[in-house]
Every structure is written in C-alpha cells, then in structure tokens.
Short mmCIF file of C-alpha atoms and ligand atoms in Angstrom, two decimals:
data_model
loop_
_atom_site.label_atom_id
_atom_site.label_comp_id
_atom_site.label_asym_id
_atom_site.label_seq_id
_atom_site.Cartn_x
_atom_site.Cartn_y
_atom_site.Cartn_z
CA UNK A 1 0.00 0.00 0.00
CA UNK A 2 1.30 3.25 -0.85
CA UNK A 3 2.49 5.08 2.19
CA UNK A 4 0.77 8.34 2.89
CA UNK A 5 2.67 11.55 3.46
CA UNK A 6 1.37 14.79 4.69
CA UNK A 7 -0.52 16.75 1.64
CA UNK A 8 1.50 19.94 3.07
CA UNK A 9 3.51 20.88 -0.14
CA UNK A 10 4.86 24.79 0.49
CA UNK A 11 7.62 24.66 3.05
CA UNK A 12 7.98 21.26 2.75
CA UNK A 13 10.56 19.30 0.64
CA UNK A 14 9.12 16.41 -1.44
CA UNK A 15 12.60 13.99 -1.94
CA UNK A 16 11.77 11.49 -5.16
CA UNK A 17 15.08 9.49 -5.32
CA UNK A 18 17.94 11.52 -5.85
CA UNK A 19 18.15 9.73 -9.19
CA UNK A 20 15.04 10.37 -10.82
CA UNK A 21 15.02 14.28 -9.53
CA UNK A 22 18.28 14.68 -11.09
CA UNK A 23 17.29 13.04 -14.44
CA UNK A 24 13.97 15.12 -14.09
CA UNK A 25 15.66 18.00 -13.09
CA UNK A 26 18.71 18.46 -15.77
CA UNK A 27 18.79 16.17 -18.74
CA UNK A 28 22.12 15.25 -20.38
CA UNK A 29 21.46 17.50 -23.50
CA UNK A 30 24.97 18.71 -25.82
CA UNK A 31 24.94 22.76 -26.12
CA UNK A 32 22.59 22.96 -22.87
CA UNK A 33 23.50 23.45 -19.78
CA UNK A 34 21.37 22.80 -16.58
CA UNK A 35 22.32 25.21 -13.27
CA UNK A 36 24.57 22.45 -11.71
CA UNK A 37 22.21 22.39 -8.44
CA UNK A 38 21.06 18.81 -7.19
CA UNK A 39 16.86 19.79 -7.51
CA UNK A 40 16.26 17.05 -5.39
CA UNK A 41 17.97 19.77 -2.22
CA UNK A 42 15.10 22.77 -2.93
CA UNK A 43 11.81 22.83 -1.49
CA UNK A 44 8.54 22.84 -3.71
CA UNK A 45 8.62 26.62 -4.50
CA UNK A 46 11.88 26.68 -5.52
CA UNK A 47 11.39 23.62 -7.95
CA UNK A 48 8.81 25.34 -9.77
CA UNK A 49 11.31 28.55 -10.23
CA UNK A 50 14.45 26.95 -11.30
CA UNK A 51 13.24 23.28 -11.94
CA UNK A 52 14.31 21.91 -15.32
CA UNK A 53 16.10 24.70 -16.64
CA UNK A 54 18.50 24.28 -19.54
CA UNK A 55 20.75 26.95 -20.58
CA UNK A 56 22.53 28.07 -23.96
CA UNK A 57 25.83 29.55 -24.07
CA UNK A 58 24.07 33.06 -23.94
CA UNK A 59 23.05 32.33 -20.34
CA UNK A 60 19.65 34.20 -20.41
CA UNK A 61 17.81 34.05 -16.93
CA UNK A 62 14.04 33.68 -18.66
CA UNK A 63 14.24 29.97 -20.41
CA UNK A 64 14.29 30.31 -23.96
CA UNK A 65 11.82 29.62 -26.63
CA UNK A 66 12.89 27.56 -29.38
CA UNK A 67 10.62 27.62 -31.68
CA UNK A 68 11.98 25.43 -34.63
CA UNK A 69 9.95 22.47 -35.51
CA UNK A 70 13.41 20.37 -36.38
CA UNK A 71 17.32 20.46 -36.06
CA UNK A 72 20.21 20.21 -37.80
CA UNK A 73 22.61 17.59 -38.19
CA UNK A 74 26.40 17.98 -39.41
CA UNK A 75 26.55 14.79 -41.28
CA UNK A 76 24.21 12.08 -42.26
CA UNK A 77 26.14 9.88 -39.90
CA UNK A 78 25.00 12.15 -36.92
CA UNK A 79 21.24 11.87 -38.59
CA UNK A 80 21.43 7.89 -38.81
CA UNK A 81 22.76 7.57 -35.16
CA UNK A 82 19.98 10.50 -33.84
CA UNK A 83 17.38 8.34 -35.42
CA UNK A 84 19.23 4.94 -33.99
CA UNK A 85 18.77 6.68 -30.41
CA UNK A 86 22.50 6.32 -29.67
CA UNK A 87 22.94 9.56 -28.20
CA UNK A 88 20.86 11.79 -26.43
CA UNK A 89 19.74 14.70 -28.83
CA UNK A 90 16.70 16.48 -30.40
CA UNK A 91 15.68 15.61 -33.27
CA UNK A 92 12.22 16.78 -34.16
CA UNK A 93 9.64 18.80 -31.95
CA UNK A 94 7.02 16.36 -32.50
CA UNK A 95 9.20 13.72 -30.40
CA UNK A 96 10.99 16.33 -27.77
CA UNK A 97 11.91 20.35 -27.66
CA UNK A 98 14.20 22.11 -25.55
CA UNK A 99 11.85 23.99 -23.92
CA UNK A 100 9.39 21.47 -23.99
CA UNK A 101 11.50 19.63 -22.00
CA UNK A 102 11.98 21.92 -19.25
CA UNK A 103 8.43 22.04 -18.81
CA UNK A 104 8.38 18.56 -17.94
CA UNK A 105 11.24 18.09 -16.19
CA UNK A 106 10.02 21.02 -14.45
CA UNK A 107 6.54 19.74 -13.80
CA UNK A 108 8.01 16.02 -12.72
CA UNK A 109 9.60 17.38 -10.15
CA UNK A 110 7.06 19.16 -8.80
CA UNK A 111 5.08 16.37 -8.62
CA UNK A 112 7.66 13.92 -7.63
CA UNK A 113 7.39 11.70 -10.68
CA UNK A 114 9.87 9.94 -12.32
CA UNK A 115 8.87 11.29 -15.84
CA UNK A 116 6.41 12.83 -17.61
CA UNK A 117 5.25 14.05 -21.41
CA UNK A 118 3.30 17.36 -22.44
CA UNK A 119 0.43 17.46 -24.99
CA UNK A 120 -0.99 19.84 -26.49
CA UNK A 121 -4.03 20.18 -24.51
CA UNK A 122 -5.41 18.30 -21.71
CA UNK A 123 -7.76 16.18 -23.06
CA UNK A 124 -4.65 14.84 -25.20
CA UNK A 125 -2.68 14.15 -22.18
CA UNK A 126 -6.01 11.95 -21.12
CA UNK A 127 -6.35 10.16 -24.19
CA UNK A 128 -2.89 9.57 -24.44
CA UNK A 129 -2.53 8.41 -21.15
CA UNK A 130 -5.17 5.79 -21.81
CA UNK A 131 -4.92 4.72 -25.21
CA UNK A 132 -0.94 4.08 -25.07
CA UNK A 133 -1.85 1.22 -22.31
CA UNK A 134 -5.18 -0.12 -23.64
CA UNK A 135 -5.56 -2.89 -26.21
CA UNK A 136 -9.27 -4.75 -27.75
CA UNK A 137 -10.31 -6.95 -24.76
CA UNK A 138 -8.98 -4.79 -22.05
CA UNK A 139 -11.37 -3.65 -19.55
CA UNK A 140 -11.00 0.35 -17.77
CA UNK A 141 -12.97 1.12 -14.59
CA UNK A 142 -14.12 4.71 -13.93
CA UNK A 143 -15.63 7.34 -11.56
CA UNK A 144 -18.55 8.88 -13.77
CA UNK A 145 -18.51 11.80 -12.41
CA UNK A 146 -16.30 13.42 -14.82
CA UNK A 147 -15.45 16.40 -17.18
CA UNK A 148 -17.91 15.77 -20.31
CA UNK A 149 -15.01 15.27 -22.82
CA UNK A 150 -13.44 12.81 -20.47
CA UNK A 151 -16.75 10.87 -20.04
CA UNK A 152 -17.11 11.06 -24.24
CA UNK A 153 -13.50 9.35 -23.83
CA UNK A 154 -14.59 6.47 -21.33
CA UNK A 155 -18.38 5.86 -22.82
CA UNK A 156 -17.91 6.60 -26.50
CA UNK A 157 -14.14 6.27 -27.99
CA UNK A 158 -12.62 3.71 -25.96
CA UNK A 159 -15.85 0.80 -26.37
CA UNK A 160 -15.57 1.54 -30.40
CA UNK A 161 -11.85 -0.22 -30.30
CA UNK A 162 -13.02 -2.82 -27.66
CA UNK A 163 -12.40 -1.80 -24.55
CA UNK A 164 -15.05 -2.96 -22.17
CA UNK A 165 -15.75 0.30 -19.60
CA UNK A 166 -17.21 0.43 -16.66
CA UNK A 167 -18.48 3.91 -14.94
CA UNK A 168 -19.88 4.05 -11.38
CA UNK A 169 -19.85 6.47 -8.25
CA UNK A 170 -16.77 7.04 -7.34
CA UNK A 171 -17.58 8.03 -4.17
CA UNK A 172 -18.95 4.52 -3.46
CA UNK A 173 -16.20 2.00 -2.25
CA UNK A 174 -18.48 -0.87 -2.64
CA UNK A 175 -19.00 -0.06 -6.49
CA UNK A 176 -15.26 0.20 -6.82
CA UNK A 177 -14.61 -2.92 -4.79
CA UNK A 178 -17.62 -5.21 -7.04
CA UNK A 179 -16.42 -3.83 -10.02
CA UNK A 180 -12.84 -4.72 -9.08
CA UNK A 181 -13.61 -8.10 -8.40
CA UNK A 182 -12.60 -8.51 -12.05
CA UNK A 183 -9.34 -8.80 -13.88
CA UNK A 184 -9.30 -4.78 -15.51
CA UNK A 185 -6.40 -3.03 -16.86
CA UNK A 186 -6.20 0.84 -16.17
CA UNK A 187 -8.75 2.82 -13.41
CA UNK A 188 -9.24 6.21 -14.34
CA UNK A 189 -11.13 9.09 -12.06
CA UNK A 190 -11.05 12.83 -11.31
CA UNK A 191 -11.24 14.05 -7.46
CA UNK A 192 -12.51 16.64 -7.07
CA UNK A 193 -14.81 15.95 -10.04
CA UNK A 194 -15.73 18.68 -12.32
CA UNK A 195 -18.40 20.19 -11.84
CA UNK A 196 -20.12 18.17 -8.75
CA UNK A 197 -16.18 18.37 -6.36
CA UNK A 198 -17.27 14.38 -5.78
CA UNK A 199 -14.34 13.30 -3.73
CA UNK A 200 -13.04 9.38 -4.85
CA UNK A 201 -10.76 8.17 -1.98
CA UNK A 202 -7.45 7.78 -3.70
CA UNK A 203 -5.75 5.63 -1.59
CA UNK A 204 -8.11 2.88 -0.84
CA UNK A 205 -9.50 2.82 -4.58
CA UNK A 206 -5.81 2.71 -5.84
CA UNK A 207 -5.36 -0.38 -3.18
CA UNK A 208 -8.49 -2.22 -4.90
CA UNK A 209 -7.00 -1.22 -8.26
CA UNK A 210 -3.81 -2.85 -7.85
CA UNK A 211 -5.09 -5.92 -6.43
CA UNK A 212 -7.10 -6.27 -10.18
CA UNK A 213 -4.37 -5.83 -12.15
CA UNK A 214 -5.26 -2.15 -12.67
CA UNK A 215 -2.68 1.07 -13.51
CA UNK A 216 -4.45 4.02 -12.12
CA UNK A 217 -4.98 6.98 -14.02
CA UNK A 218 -5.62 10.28 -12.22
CA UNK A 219 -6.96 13.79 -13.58
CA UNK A 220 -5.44 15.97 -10.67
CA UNK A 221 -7.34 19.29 -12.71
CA UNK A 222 -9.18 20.60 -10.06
CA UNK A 223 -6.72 19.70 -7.39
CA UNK A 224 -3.61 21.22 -8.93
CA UNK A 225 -0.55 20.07 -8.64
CA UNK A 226 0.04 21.45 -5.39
CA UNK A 227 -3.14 20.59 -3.30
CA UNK A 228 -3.23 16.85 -3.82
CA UNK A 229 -0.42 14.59 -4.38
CA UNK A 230 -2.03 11.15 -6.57
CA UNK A 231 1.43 9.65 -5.85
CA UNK A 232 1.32 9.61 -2.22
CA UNK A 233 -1.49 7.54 -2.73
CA UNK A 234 -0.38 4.99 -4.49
CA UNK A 235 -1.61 6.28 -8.10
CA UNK A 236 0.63 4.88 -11.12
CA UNK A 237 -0.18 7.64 -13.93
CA UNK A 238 -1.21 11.32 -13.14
CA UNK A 239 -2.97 13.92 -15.72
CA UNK A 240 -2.94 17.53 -15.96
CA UNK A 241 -5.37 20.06 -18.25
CA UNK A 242 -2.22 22.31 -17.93
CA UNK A 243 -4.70 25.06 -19.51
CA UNK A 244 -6.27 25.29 -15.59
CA UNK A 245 -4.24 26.46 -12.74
CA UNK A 246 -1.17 25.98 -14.56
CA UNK A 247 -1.20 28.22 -17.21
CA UNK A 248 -3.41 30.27 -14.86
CA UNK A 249 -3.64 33.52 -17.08
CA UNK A 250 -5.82 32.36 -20.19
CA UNK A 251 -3.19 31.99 -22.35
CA UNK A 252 -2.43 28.17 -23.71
CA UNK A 253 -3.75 25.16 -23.78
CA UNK A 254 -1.08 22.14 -22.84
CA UNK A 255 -1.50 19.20 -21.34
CA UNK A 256 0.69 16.90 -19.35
CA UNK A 257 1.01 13.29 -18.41
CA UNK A 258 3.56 12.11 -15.51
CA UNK A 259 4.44 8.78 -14.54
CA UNK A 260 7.18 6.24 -13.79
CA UNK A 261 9.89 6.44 -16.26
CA UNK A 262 9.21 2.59 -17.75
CA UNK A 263 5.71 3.89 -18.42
CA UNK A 264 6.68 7.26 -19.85
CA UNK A 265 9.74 6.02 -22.03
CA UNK A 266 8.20 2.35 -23.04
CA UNK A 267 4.46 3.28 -23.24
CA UNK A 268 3.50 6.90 -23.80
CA UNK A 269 6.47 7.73 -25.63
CA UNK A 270 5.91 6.30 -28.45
CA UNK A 271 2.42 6.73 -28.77
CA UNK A 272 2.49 10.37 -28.77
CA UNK A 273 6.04 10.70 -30.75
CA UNK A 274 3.50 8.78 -33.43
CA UNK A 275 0.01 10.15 -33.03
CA UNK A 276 1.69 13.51 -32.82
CA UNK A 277 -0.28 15.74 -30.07
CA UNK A 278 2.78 18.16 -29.57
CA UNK A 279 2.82 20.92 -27.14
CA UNK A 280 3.98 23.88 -28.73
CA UNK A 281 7.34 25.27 -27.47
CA UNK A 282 5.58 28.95 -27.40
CA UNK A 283 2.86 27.65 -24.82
CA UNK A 284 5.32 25.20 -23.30
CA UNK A 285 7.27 28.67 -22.27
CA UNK A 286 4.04 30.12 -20.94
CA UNK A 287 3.20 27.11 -18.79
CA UNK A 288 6.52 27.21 -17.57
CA UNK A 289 5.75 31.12 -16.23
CA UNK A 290 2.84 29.76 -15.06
CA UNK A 291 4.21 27.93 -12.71
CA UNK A 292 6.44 30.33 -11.40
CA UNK A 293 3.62 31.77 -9.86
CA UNK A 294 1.33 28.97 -9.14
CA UNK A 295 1.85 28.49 -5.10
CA UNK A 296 1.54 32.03 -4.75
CA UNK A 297 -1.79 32.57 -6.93
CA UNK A 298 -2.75 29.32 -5.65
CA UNK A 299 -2.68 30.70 -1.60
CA UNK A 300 -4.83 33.95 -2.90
CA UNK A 301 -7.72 31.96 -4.95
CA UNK A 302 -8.33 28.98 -2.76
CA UNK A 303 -9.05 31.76 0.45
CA UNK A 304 -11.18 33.77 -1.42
CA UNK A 305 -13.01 30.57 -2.43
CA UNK A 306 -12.79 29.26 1.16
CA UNK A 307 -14.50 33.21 1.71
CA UNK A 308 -16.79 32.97 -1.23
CA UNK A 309 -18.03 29.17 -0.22
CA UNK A 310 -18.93 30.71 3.04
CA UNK A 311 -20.83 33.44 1.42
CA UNK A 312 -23.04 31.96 -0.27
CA UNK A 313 -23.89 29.35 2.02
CA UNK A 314 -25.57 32.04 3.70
CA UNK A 315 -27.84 33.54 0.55
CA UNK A 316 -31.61 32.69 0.22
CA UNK A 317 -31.36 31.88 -3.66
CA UNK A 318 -29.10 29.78 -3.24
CA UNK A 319 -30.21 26.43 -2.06
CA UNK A 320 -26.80 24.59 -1.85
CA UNK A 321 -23.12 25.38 -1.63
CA UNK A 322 -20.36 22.14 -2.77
CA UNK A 323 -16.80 23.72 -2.09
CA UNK A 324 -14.68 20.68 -0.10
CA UNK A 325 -13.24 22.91 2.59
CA UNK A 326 -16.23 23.49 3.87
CA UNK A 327 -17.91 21.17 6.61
CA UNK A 328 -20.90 21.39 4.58
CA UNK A 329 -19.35 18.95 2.22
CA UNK A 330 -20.53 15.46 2.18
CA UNK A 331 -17.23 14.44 1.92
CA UNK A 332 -15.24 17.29 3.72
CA UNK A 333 -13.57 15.09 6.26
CA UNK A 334 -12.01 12.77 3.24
CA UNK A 335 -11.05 16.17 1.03
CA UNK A 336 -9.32 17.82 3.57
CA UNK A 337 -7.25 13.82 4.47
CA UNK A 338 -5.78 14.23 0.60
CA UNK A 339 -5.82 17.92 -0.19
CA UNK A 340 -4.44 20.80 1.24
CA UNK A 341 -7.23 22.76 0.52
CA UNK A 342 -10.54 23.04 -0.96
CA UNK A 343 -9.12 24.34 -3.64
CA UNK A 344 -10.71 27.12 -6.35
CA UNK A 345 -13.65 26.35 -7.55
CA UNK A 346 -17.22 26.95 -5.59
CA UNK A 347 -20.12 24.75 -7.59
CA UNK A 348 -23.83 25.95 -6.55
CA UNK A 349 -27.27 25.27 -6.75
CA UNK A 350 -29.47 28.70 -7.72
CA UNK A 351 -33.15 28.70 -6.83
CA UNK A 352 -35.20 28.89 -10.39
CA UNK A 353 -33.56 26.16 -12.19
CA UNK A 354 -32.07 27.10 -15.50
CA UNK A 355 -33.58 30.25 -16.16
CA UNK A 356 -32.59 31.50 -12.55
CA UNK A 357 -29.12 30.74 -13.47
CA UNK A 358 -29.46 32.20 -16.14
CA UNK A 359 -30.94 35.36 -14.97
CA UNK A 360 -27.54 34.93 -12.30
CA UNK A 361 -25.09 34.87 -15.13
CA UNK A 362 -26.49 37.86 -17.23
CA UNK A 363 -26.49 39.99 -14.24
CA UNK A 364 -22.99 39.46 -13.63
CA UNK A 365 -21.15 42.84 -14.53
CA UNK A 366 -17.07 41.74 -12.99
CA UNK A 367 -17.24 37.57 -13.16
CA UNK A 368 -17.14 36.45 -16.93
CA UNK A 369 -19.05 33.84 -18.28
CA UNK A 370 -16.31 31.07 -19.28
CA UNK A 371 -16.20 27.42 -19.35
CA UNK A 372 -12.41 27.61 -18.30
CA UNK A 373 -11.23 27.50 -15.58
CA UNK A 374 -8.20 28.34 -12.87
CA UNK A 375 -7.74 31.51 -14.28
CA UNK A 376 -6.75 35.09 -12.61
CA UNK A 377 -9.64 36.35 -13.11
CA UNK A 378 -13.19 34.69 -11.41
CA UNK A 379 -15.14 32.85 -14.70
CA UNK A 380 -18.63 30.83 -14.34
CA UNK A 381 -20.74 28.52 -16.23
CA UNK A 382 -23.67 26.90 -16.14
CA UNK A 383 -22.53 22.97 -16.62
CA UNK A 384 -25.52 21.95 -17.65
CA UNK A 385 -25.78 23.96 -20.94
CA UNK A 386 -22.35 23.70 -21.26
CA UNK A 387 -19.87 21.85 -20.61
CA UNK A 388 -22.18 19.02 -19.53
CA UNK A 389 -24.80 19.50 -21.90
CA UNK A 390 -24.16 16.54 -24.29
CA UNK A 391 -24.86 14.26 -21.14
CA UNK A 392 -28.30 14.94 -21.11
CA UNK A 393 -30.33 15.18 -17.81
CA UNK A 394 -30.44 12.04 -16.52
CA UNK A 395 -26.26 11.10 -16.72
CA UNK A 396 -26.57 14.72 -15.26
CA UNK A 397 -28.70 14.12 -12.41
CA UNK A 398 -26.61 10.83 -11.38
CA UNK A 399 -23.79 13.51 -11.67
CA UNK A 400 -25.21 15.73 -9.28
CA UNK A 401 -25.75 18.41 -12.01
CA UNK A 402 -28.98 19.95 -11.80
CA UNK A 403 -30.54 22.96 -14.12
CA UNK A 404 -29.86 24.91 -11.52
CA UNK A 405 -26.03 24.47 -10.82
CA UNK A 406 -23.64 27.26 -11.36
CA UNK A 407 -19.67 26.02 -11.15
CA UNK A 408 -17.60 29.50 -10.03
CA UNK A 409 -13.40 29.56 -10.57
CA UNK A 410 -12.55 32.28 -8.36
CA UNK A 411 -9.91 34.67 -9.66
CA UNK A 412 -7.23 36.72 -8.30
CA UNK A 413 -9.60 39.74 -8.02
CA UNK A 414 -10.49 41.60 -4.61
CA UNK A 415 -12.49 39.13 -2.88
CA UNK A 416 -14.37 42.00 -1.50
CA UNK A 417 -15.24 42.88 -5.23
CA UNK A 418 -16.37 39.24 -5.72
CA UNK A 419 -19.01 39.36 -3.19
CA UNK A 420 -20.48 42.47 -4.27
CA UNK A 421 -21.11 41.02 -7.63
CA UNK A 422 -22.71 38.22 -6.49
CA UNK A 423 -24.77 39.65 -4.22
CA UNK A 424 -26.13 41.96 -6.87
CA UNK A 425 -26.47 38.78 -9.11
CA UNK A 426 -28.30 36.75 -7.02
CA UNK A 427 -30.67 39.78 -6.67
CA UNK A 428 -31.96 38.38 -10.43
CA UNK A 429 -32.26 35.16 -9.11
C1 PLP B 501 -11.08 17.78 -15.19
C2 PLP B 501 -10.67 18.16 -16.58
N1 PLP B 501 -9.90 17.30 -17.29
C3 PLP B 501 -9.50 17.61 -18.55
C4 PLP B 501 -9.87 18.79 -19.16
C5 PLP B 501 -9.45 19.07 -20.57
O1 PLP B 501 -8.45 20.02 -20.68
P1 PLP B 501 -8.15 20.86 -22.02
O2 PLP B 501 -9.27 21.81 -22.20
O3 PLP B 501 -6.82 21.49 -21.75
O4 PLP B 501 -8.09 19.87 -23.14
C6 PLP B 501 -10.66 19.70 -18.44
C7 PLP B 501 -11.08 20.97 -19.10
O5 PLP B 501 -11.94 21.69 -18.61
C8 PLP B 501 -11.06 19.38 -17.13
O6 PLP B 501 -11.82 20.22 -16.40
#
C-alpha cells in the first residue's frame, strides 16, 4: 500500500530518489546546460522557479523559446545515429523540444514523478494516457462523475476499439470494490470531479486497483498540482489540463502526463512521438511562467473561495453550496485527508432552475461567463448547458448536475469585489 505523506507541499521538501530528480531535473542534452544544483535539495517553491532549466551559451535568466519544428545535423552519420537513439539529442519537436522539456522536467519534479510528457491540450494528455496502455479486450474502470469530454472518452471512444468500460460512483467503495472483483487493466477518475467536487478516496480505490491488475490513471485538474499529491497515494499515472491552474492567465492550452519512467519512455512515448499531439514550445514557455507563480496565486484563490463558499452558504437563492473545505461537504472530512485545501472552484445550486441561473449569469457585470477554468480572473458557467450539456439530464442528475447548478473559478480579483457582484447577481435570481 502506498504510504501516505502529509498533503502539506509549500515549506515542505518532497525527496523522489535523488536519481530520478536529477534526471527530471537536468537532462544530459549537448549545447545545454542545466544550473549544476542537485533539484532534489530545494523545497517545492523553488522547484517550480528553477526546476528543469537548460541553458545556452548566452546564459539568459528567462528559459528560452525555441521555436523550430526540427534540427540540424552535421553529417548524415550524426542523422542515422539521432534516429538509432545512440545519443541523447533532439531531433524533431514532434518527439521532444528544448523547452518542452523543461516544462516537464520542471513539472516532474514538482510532482515527484519519475517522468512525464506534455500534450498539447489536456484532453490529449487523457487520451494519451489511456490509449498508449489499452488494447481490444482490455477492460477500464471509472468514476462517472467526470469532465464531459473525459466521459465522451470512457463511454464513446474507448468501447468503439473494444475496450469494455465500466463507470460508477466514485464516491462509493463498494462499487469500486464489485467492479474490481474482475481482472481490468487501467482505473481512471477525477477528485474533485468537475463540476459536482465528488471526492473518490485515492488511496483505498488505488489499493483495490492494484489488487485487479489495474494502472491508475488520475486527472489531478481541479486539485492542482500542489493541493493533492495522486502519488502519495499509491496512483501509477497522473494527468494535468495544464490550460487550468497551470497556465493560470488564459493563455495556452497544454497538457501533461507524468508517470514512472518505464511507463513514460516504453508506453506513452511512443504513442504520442507517433500520433503527434505536440505541445507547442511557445505555450510550453508560458506554462513554464505559469508555474512560477502557481503556489503564490494558488494561496490567494483557494481563500477567497474558502470566503466565497462561506458566502453563499448564507444567501436565500441559493439552495446549496459544494466547495470541499467546507464542513458542509458530504465528503469534507475525506477532502481535507488528501488535499491541502478546498481548492478554487465553488459549484452551486441557484433557486429557479435554468432560467434563474441564467438570470444569475447575465447579471454578472465583474465575473465572466467562461467554461475555463483556474484563471486570474473569477469565470462561471452553467454545466448543464455547457460543458455538460451533451450528457443529457439524466447522466446529469446521477452527476449531481442539476438545471440549476452554477460552477464559479474564483480569480485573483479583490475578494471583496467578488461578493459584491454576487450579491447583486443573485438579486436576479
Ligand atoms: C477535469 C478536466 N480534465 C481535462 C480537461 C481538458 O483540458 P483541455 O481543455 O486542456 O483539453 C478539463 C477541461 O476543462 C477538465 O476540467
């Protein structure tokens, strides 16, 4: 069983082996230089300043963008041994990048992986980190409470080639344990789930997992990579929408899959250096400011959510509040074992169904209405209409999404400011 560690991340130092943060931290690249530090010796924050970074002989502080779809070789000899894999070099941004690279070396140590892969998106990194272990016969076990492109992944794509899926409540350890009972190959689930912040616990389904056989797969989105740690728990394969928190400003979409290095190298690898879902080195350098800032934005928007959670418990249109750090949670005392925090997003139930929410979302004059999410600045949607519409109501009601439910990111913006719009919105209600 995977031994659990404290979810505190800031201030305190997550040690992978001193081998794999080194090889995460500073790959053996000709012309590139890494600072010389051992990464495995700096605490969190510090990883996600410095982590990864590969200098040219110009020794610029901001990592560079290199933005060249191939490279050069001096002979053809050099080509035929770069091909033959004989030494470690680039060869074409479809397989690796420079500053690609640092963005996962960057990332893996912040999560304490071994290794890890970008995409261009998230939903590619979730694809990818299912289809490069899945074959026709294979069986996958899922939480259905899931983002609605993720669900189209699990229900629609993956029976067409064979697989045999299986959805159920992930916050039910009997339904995990039955459908366990079975030889199955990969588990996949998403905690907090997206919209309905469902809570799956990690470290008792990822026991039940590996007694079946399973690899699990988790989608850390809504936890960031800072407030819950899949690893600790015994999780095999962890998946990031780097577009959320990580990005943070509404810039790029990237995604990013992290693992153990035989997965990473003898699975993934190949499947994305052939399918081709590159992360472009232009958004791989924007990710990588991202996360330069992440702890700190990170502190700001999960209080004011805390705040904001609070807040509108206490409003008459609003008939329920879901936000994990709150007691009200069905599932608080679980959330708050394996995150940090309740994180940044506050889902609701308005009064008035779909038309109050609607009412709700036109009256907004600071919050946008966005179906992203993490961003500096607060953005809500109505899931139903949205990004959960394709479900149709009753997968939506077993989902806990009613016409009524509002999901809220909360920004960087003046809390104070926050609750005044609201409180003028839910006026409309
Ligand atoms: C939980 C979750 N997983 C995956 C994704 C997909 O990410 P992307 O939009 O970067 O493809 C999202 C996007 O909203 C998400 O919320």
């Amino acid at each position: 069983m995977a031994q659990r560690r404290s979810p505190r991340i800031s201030g305190s130092k997550i040690r992978p082996s001193p081998a794999s943060a080194k090889q995460a931290g500073v790959a053996p690249v000709p012309g590139l230089t890494g600072s010389g530090a051992d990464p495995a010796s700096w605490h969190p924050d510090t990883r996600m300043i410095h982590g990864g970074v590969l200098r040219s002989d110009f020794k610029e502080t901001a990592e560079a963008i290199y933005m060249t779809s191939g490279f050069i070789y001096s002979t053809a000899e050099e080509a035929e041994a770069a091909f033959a894999n004989t030494k470690p070099r680039f060869v074409y941004s479809r397989f690796s990048n420079p500053t690609v690279q640092m963005f996962e070396s960057r990332m893996a140590l912040i999560e304490g992986a071994e290794s890890a892969r970008a995409t261009a998106s998230g939903m590619a990194a979730v694809f990818a980190s299912l289809a490069c272990q899945l074959k026709a016969g294979d069986r996958v076990v899922s939480s259905d409470a899931l983002f609605g492109s993720c669900q189209y992944i699990l229900a629609e794509i993956l029976p067409k080639y064979g697989i045999e899926t299986v959805l159920l409540d992930g916050r039910d350890l009997g339904a995990w344990r039955k459908a366990l009972s079975k030889p199955t190959q990969a588990v996949f689930l998403e905690s907090p789930s997206n919209p309905g912040l469902r809570i799956v616990d990690l470290e008792a389904v990822c026991d039940l997992a590996h007694k079946a056989g399973a690899s699990v797969v988790v989608d850390n989105v809504f936890a960031t990579p800072l407030l819950q740690k899949p690893f600790d728990y015994g999780a095999d394969v962890v998946v990031y929408s780097a577009t959320k928190h990580i990005d943070g400003q509404g810039r790029a979409l990237g995604g990013i899959v992290l693992g153990s290095r035989a997965f990473i190298t003898d699975k993934l690898q190949p499947f994305l250096r052939h399918t081709g879902p590159s992360l472009s080195p232009m958004n791989a350098w924007l990710l990588l400011k991202g996360l330069e800032t992440l702890d700190l934005r990170l502190q700001r928007q999960c209080a004011s959510s805390h705040r904001i959670a609070e807040f509108l418990s206490g409003q008459k249109k609003v008939e329920t509040v879901l936000y994990p750090g709150l007691k009200s949670h069905p599932q608080h005392a679980l959330a708050m074992r394996q995150m940090k925090s309740g994180g940044t997003l506050v889902t609701f139930d308005l009064k008035g169904g779909k038309s109050g929410a609607f009412r709700f979302l036109n009256a907004l004059k600071l919050i946008l209405i966005s179906n992203n999410l993490g961003d500096s600045k607060s953005l809500t949607t109505h899931p139903a209409t949205t990004t959960h519409q394709r479900l149709g109501p009753t997968l939506r009601a077993q989902q806990g999404i009613l016409d009524g439910t509002v999901r809220l990111s909360v920004g960087l913006e003046a809390v104070e400011d926050l609750e005044a719009d609201l409180a003028q919105a839910l006026k409309a209600v």
